Short mmCIF file of C-alpha atoms in Angstrom, two decimals:
data_model
loop_
_atom_site.label_atom_id
_atom_site.label_comp_id
_atom_site.label_asym_id
_atom_site.label_seq_id
_atom_site.Cartn_x
_atom_site.Cartn_y
_atom_site.Cartn_z
CA UNK A 6 136.99 128.67 51.75
CA UNK A 7 139.74 131.55 52.42
CA UNK A 8 137.72 133.32 55.38
CA UNK A 9 139.75 136.46 56.42
CA UNK A 10 142.59 137.46 54.75
CA UNK A 11 144.82 140.22 55.49
CA UNK A 12 147.47 141.59 53.25
CA UNK A 13 150.33 141.94 54.29
CA UNK A 14 151.71 139.75 57.23
CA UNK A 15 154.43 142.13 57.86
CA UNK A 16 155.77 145.30 57.34
CA UNK A 17 158.10 147.88 58.60
CA UNK A 18 157.49 151.44 57.68
CA UNK A 19 159.55 154.61 58.35
CA UNK A 20 158.17 157.38 59.74
CA UNK A 21 155.76 159.50 58.24
CA UNK A 22 155.28 156.99 55.03
CA UNK A 23 151.74 155.65 54.15
CA UNK A 24 150.53 152.39 53.45
CA UNK A 25 147.02 150.45 53.57
CA UNK A 26 146.12 146.83 54.85
CA UNK A 27 143.76 145.06 53.33
CA UNK A 28 141.14 142.63 54.76
CA UNK A 29 139.50 140.65 52.26
CA UNK A 30 136.33 137.85 53.30
CA UNK A 31 134.48 135.86 51.19
CA UNK A 32 131.69 134.76 52.90
CA UNK A 33 129.54 137.50 51.89
CA UNK A 34 129.64 139.27 55.64
CA UNK A 35 127.84 142.59 55.78
CA UNK A 36 130.10 143.73 59.10
CA UNK A 37 133.81 144.21 59.13
CA UNK A 38 136.33 145.53 61.78
CA UNK A 39 139.46 146.56 62.32
CA UNK A 40 141.56 146.17 65.86
CA UNK A 41 144.88 146.81 66.91
CA UNK A 42 146.54 144.70 69.46
CA UNK A 43 149.65 146.20 71.42
CA UNK A 44 151.54 143.77 73.66
CA UNK A 45 150.40 142.21 76.53
CA UNK A 46 146.85 144.13 76.04
CA UNK A 47 143.58 143.01 74.52
CA UNK A 48 142.18 144.06 70.97
CA UNK A 49 140.94 147.74 70.56
CA UNK A 50 138.90 148.85 67.77
CA UNK A 51 139.90 151.50 65.32
CA UNK A 52 137.09 151.48 62.64
CA UNK A 53 134.31 149.54 61.36
CA UNK A 54 131.61 148.76 58.74
CA UNK A 55 128.43 147.71 58.82
CA UNK A 56 127.62 147.43 54.99
CA UNK A 57 129.34 148.42 52.01
CA UNK A 58 129.85 152.23 51.38
CA UNK A 59 129.58 152.50 55.26
CA UNK A 60 132.11 153.36 57.83
CA UNK A 61 132.49 154.25 61.78
CA UNK A 62 134.90 155.31 64.42
CA UNK A 63 135.78 152.92 67.19
CA UNK A 64 137.58 153.15 70.50
CA UNK A 65 141.03 154.63 68.86
CA UNK A 66 140.52 156.09 65.49
CA UNK A 67 142.58 158.99 65.17
CA UNK A 68 145.32 158.44 62.64
CA UNK A 69 143.59 156.10 60.38
CA UNK A 70 140.94 155.95 57.25
CA UNK A 71 139.27 153.36 56.57
CA UNK A 72 136.92 152.44 53.21
CA UNK A 73 134.74 149.59 52.43
CA UNK A 74 133.83 150.19 48.55
CA UNK A 75 133.29 146.76 47.83
CA UNK A 76 131.22 144.61 50.34
CA UNK A 77 134.16 141.83 50.36
CA UNK A 78 137.06 144.50 50.87
CA UNK A 79 137.63 146.48 54.27
CA UNK A 80 140.98 149.35 53.76
CA UNK A 81 142.70 150.47 56.85
CA UNK A 82 144.95 153.77 55.86
CA UNK A 83 147.92 155.07 57.49
CA UNK A 84 148.69 158.37 56.12
CA UNK A 85 151.66 159.61 58.16
CA UNK A 86 152.94 156.74 60.03
CA UNK A 87 154.47 157.07 63.74
CA UNK A 88 156.05 155.08 66.20
CA UNK A 89 152.80 155.09 68.44
CA UNK A 90 151.25 152.83 65.53
CA UNK A 91 153.59 150.15 66.00
CA UNK A 92 151.20 147.04 66.80
CA UNK A 93 149.76 144.12 65.56
CA UNK A 94 146.46 144.49 63.30
CA UNK A 95 143.53 142.53 63.04
CA UNK A 96 140.45 142.35 60.52
CA UNK A 97 137.14 140.67 61.29
CA UNK A 98 134.17 140.20 59.45
CA UNK A 99 130.40 138.73 61.04
CA UNK A 100 127.26 138.34 59.08
CA UNK A 101 125.70 140.54 61.30
CA UNK A 102 125.05 141.69 64.89
CA UNK A 103 124.88 140.21 67.87
CA UNK A 104 123.53 136.75 67.06
CA UNK A 105 126.59 135.93 64.45
CA UNK A 106 130.03 134.82 65.22
CA UNK A 107 133.07 136.76 63.99
CA UNK A 108 135.63 135.74 62.23
CA UNK A 109 139.12 136.83 62.03
CA UNK A 110 142.27 137.33 60.14
CA UNK A 111 145.97 136.24 61.44
CA UNK A 112 146.85 139.69 61.54
CA UNK A 113 149.68 142.08 59.97
CA UNK A 114 152.75 143.11 62.13
CA UNK A 115 153.54 146.60 61.51
CA UNK A 116 156.58 148.06 62.75
CA UNK A 117 156.82 151.80 62.36
CA UNK A 118 160.99 153.12 62.96
CA UNK B 4 128.74 149.26 74.89
CA UNK B 5 127.72 147.24 78.41
CA UNK B 6 131.14 146.38 79.87
CA UNK B 7 132.89 143.02 81.30
CA UNK B 8 134.70 141.90 83.88
CA UNK B 9 136.99 138.63 84.15
CA UNK B 10 139.94 137.66 86.07
CA UNK B 11 143.28 138.19 84.71
CA UNK B 12 144.18 134.93 84.91
CA UNK B 13 143.72 131.37 85.95
CA UNK B 14 145.54 128.28 86.08
CA UNK B 15 144.01 124.77 85.54
CA UNK B 16 145.32 121.07 85.14
CA UNK B 17 145.19 119.27 81.75
CA UNK B 18 141.83 116.96 81.57
CA UNK B 19 140.42 118.88 84.28
CA UNK B 20 137.16 120.86 83.69
CA UNK B 21 137.73 125.01 83.51
CA UNK B 22 135.13 127.56 84.67
CA UNK B 23 135.85 130.70 83.49
CA UNK B 24 133.73 133.47 85.31
CA UNK B 25 132.35 137.36 83.46
CA UNK B 26 130.38 139.61 84.95
CA UNK B 27 128.32 142.09 83.04
CA UNK B 28 125.81 143.85 85.35
CA UNK B 29 124.98 146.44 82.74
CA UNK B 30 123.99 143.81 80.33
CA UNK B 31 121.04 144.86 78.14
CA UNK B 32 117.98 142.58 76.95
CA UNK B 33 119.19 142.78 73.78
CA UNK B 34 123.02 142.09 74.37
CA UNK B 35 124.33 138.56 73.47
CA UNK B 36 127.00 137.48 75.58
CA UNK B 37 130.17 135.97 73.41
CA UNK B 38 133.68 134.28 74.39
CA UNK B 39 136.36 134.23 71.95
CA UNK B 40 139.65 133.28 72.39
CA UNK B 41 142.95 134.16 71.28
CA UNK B 42 145.92 131.87 71.04
CA UNK B 43 149.22 132.72 70.90
CA UNK B 44 150.47 134.59 67.91
CA UNK B 45 147.11 134.10 66.65
CA UNK B 46 143.77 136.06 65.86
CA UNK B 47 140.83 135.38 68.12
CA UNK B 48 138.58 132.63 67.51
CA UNK B 49 134.98 132.30 68.32
CA UNK B 50 134.23 129.65 70.81
CA UNK B 51 130.16 130.37 72.00
CA UNK B 52 127.73 132.57 72.10
CA UNK B 53 124.21 132.75 73.96
CA UNK B 54 121.47 134.82 75.20
CA UNK B 55 119.14 133.69 77.90
CA UNK B 56 119.67 129.98 77.64
CA UNK B 57 122.77 127.68 78.59
CA UNK B 58 124.55 126.90 75.68
CA UNK B 59 126.74 123.68 74.28
CA UNK B 60 129.09 123.44 71.34
CA UNK B 61 131.93 120.82 70.27
CA UNK B 62 134.35 123.28 71.86
CA UNK B 63 132.58 124.70 75.33
CA UNK B 64 129.69 125.18 77.29
CA UNK B 65 127.71 128.12 78.24
CA UNK B 66 126.36 128.99 81.67
CA UNK B 67 124.38 132.18 81.84
CA UNK B 68 122.84 133.03 85.07
CA UNK B 69 118.88 133.67 85.40
CA UNK B 70 119.51 137.50 85.89
CA UNK B 71 121.90 137.51 83.05
CA UNK B 72 124.62 139.60 84.82
CA UNK B 73 127.08 136.53 84.84
CA UNK B 74 128.02 134.11 82.86
CA UNK B 75 130.53 131.38 82.61
CA UNK B 76 132.80 129.16 79.96
CA UNK B 77 133.11 125.59 80.37
CA UNK B 78 136.01 124.04 78.93
CA UNK B 79 135.04 120.19 80.15
CA UNK B 80 138.26 118.63 80.14
CA UNK B 81 141.06 121.35 79.57
CA UNK B 82 144.10 120.36 77.04
CA UNK B 83 147.08 122.31 76.63
CA UNK B 84 146.28 123.45 73.46
CA UNK B 85 143.60 125.46 75.41
CA UNK B 86 146.18 127.78 76.75
CA UNK B 87 145.11 131.00 75.64
CA UNK B 88 143.58 134.43 76.46
CA UNK B 89 139.45 133.90 77.08
CA UNK B 90 137.26 137.20 75.87
CA UNK B 91 133.88 137.63 77.05
CA UNK B 92 132.12 140.08 75.21
CA UNK B 93 128.46 141.72 74.85
CA UNK B 94 127.47 142.11 71.60
CA UNK B 95 124.21 143.97 70.64
CA UNK B 96 121.38 142.09 68.94
CA UNK B 97 120.38 145.41 66.59
CA UNK B 98 121.83 146.82 63.76
CA UNK B 99 125.28 148.62 64.04
CA UNK B 100 126.44 146.30 66.19
CA UNK B 101 130.26 146.57 67.45
CA UNK B 102 132.64 144.01 68.98
CA UNK B 103 134.60 145.35 71.59
CA UNK B 104 137.48 143.60 73.57
CA UNK B 105 138.29 143.69 77.29
CA UNK B 106 141.45 142.63 78.74
CA UNK B 107 140.31 139.02 79.17
CA UNK B 108 141.48 135.94 81.33
CA UNK B 109 144.87 134.36 80.38
CA UNK B 110 144.12 130.74 80.87
CA UNK B 111 147.05 128.33 81.94
CA UNK B 112 147.06 125.06 81.60
CA UNK B 113 149.39 122.73 83.78
CA UNK B 114 150.45 119.50 82.23
#
């Protein structure tokens, strides 16, 4: 039982490059989330999805796009990376909303130079 | 989303109980109170959640005030492994529920 798996675990990008972070869950969860965490700070919600084919903006969506074409996968895209997007990115999933626990991946450490 | 307020940091001694407070004065009737913790260099992990009644599990207990405007996470016997950032989060029990984090409480456990 893998839970929530994030790919890749580490990445260094040059300013202006693009990349996609993959989050995969094998628990048949409806809800999926993408966060970023900067040093010494809490997690900030970027985008989230409440089901296959749906996405919604979180607290800090600018500069990111997402897609949820398959229920088990939630992709986070950076079209033109900027140094301000250097951060640790976490993905999470949960079966539904308030009365269910969320499971988190181990994070992707992204550096934009 | 309703906001929560937690102390920035707390200290405890190993094998002593720890009470982590959280204020949520604007909580709505459908908001569940969740606690997560984040160990160094790891993703957050679920600890416990509740709606109105106190809850116990193998990790901790959650005490919810009668008016639901505050709650307390109780670690019965702190260990060094419990040193982490603890987040108190309100999560709506309706469709489209987000999961948003505040700054949390940094718990230090002294040997």
